[in-house]
Amino acid sequence: MNEELEKIECLIIGSGPAGYTAAIYAARADLKPVVYQGLQPGGQLTSTTEVDNFPGYPDGVQGPDMMIDLQKQAERFGTDMRWGIISEVDFSKRPFLVTSDDGKKVQAETVVIATGATAKWMGIESEARYNGHGVSACATCDGFFFRGQDMAVVGGGDTACEEATYLAKLGRKVYMIVRRDELRASKAMQNKVMNTPNIEVLWNSVTKEITGDGKVVTGALIENVKSGEVRQIDVQGFFVAIGHKPNTDLFKGQIDLDENGYIKTVPGSTKTNVPGVFAAGDVQDHVFRQAITAAGTGCMAAIEAERFISMAE
Ligand code: NDP
């Protein structure tokens, strides 16, 4: 039975900057990596437009184009790129038994988990319509496009506060749209927001609609849930910062996760609590969440997988 199983030295689950970078390094180390690309080949960057902060692209690059470049680079060194989703893992013993959604089972000596995280959205129609055209879930990525302009940030957690204070430095005015009458964020972040003169917090407020000219965002309709009053704000950038969900449902019970579902890694490395299983990118990082940091940890994961295999031999 076992003889029929495909044996893989390095299985990479996920195809964002972390997964593809792990593949480039693993392929060049002759680990013959197999990448399962998952639901959204290329990951979160395939739903953004301009990427201006990834080193090496002096004129910027479209997110989807960058991911095609990364895929091609991984393939150039012989990465086996596969459409499909991993639906089951068994990390209880090595080699690890992994099943894809078409029922295929493989045995992997090492696994790099790079399944990323998914930004949460409010779920209103206009939010999806203007995504990438004024609506964003990443201030560090897209704030620059709105410098000198007015912006809104939805959310009351640490991320929303951090994004609002970051955007306040770039823009003229930032509205924070908070659904309750208090912030969830840490006291330090709350103080930062309150001490930033060009942030106006709209308490007890929800977004009815993001308005635009059919091409880009021009404002939003905000309802005060206490008074029922609806007001129009004029903004060019609309940032949704209501949390992320790490894509780790598959690994529950197999690997240590933190209280928010992110994979726990040993500080300064991509090692998880299961020897031979490594985690890279946003699936283990709720702080930085950048393509370049994801790529960096993808590189680390491949190097650690290669070292793990050579020690095991
Ligand atoms: P959180 O889950 O902490 O906060 C989400 C915020 O969004 C809450 O204020 C919540 O409101 C609000 N919200 C949720 N859904 C909606 C909705 N549909 N419409 C409007 N508002 C909504 O997420 P964060 O991303 O802020 O933080 C995640 C974790 O990362 C936290 O543990 C945080 O402390 C940590 N973090 C730490 C940082 C740091 O230390 N520098 C920086 C960033 C994050 P409500 O409060 O009413 O539920």
XYZ file of C-alpha atoms in Angstrom, residues 11-24 33-48 54 63-75 79-86 111-118 247 250-251 278-283 290-291 294-295 297-298:
75
model
C 5.907 19.828 0.304
C 4.920 23.482 0.263
C 1.301 24.348 0.972
C 0.347 27.771 -0.348
C 1.461 30.034 -3.160
C 1.898 33.560 -1.868
C 5.314 35.230 -1.552
C 6.194 32.856 1.326
C 5.319 29.660 -0.551
C 6.960 30.677 -3.834
C 10.124 31.918 -2.121
C 10.342 28.676 -0.143
C 9.974 26.863 -3.486
C 12.790 28.874 -5.126
C 9.672 20.781 -3.949
C 6.023 20.283 -4.738
C 3.772 23.308 -4.277
C 0.032 22.936 -3.785
C -1.187 26.350 -4.818
C -4.490 26.373 -2.940
C -7.732 28.200 -3.547
C -6.198 31.444 -4.762
C -2.924 30.775 -6.637
C -0.623 33.705 -5.924
C -2.401 34.526 -2.664
C -3.542 37.901 -1.372
C -1.377 39.900 -3.777
C -3.451 38.686 -6.701
C -6.295 40.842 -5.428
C -4.254 44.024 -5.128
C 8.711 45.251 -2.831
C 0.455 42.379 -7.553
C -0.775 39.639 -9.944
C 2.219 40.199 -12.273
C 4.643 39.901 -9.370
C 3.111 36.611 -8.331
C 3.413 35.258 -11.881
C 7.092 36.301 -11.826
C 7.621 34.491 -8.519
C 5.864 31.367 -9.816
C 7.992 31.343 -12.983
C 11.148 31.791 -10.948
C 10.227 28.808 -8.749
C 9.413 26.734 -11.850
C 9.407 23.203 -8.710
C 6.436 20.912 -9.319
C 3.546 23.386 -9.245
C 0.123 21.845 -8.679
C -3.370 23.255 -8.796
C -5.369 21.985 -5.879
C -5.939 22.177 -2.197
C -4.592 20.078 0.631
C 6.237 20.424 5.032
C 6.326 24.192 4.686
C 2.978 25.724 5.597
C 2.467 29.021 3.779
C -1.312 29.195 3.599
C -1.469 32.862 4.595
C -4.262 34.761 6.229
C -7.439 36.233 4.875
C -5.829 29.920 7.130
C -6.666 22.300 8.333
C -3.952 22.156 10.988
C 7.818 24.755 9.141
C 5.544 27.785 8.832
C 6.224 30.920 6.798
C 4.427 34.128 5.928
C 1.182 35.535 7.269
C 0.014 32.184 8.647
C 4.127 42.188 4.232
C 5.081 40.431 1.013
C 6.594 36.635 3.988
C 9.236 36.044 1.322
C 10.375 33.655 6.178
C 9.734 31.495 3.092
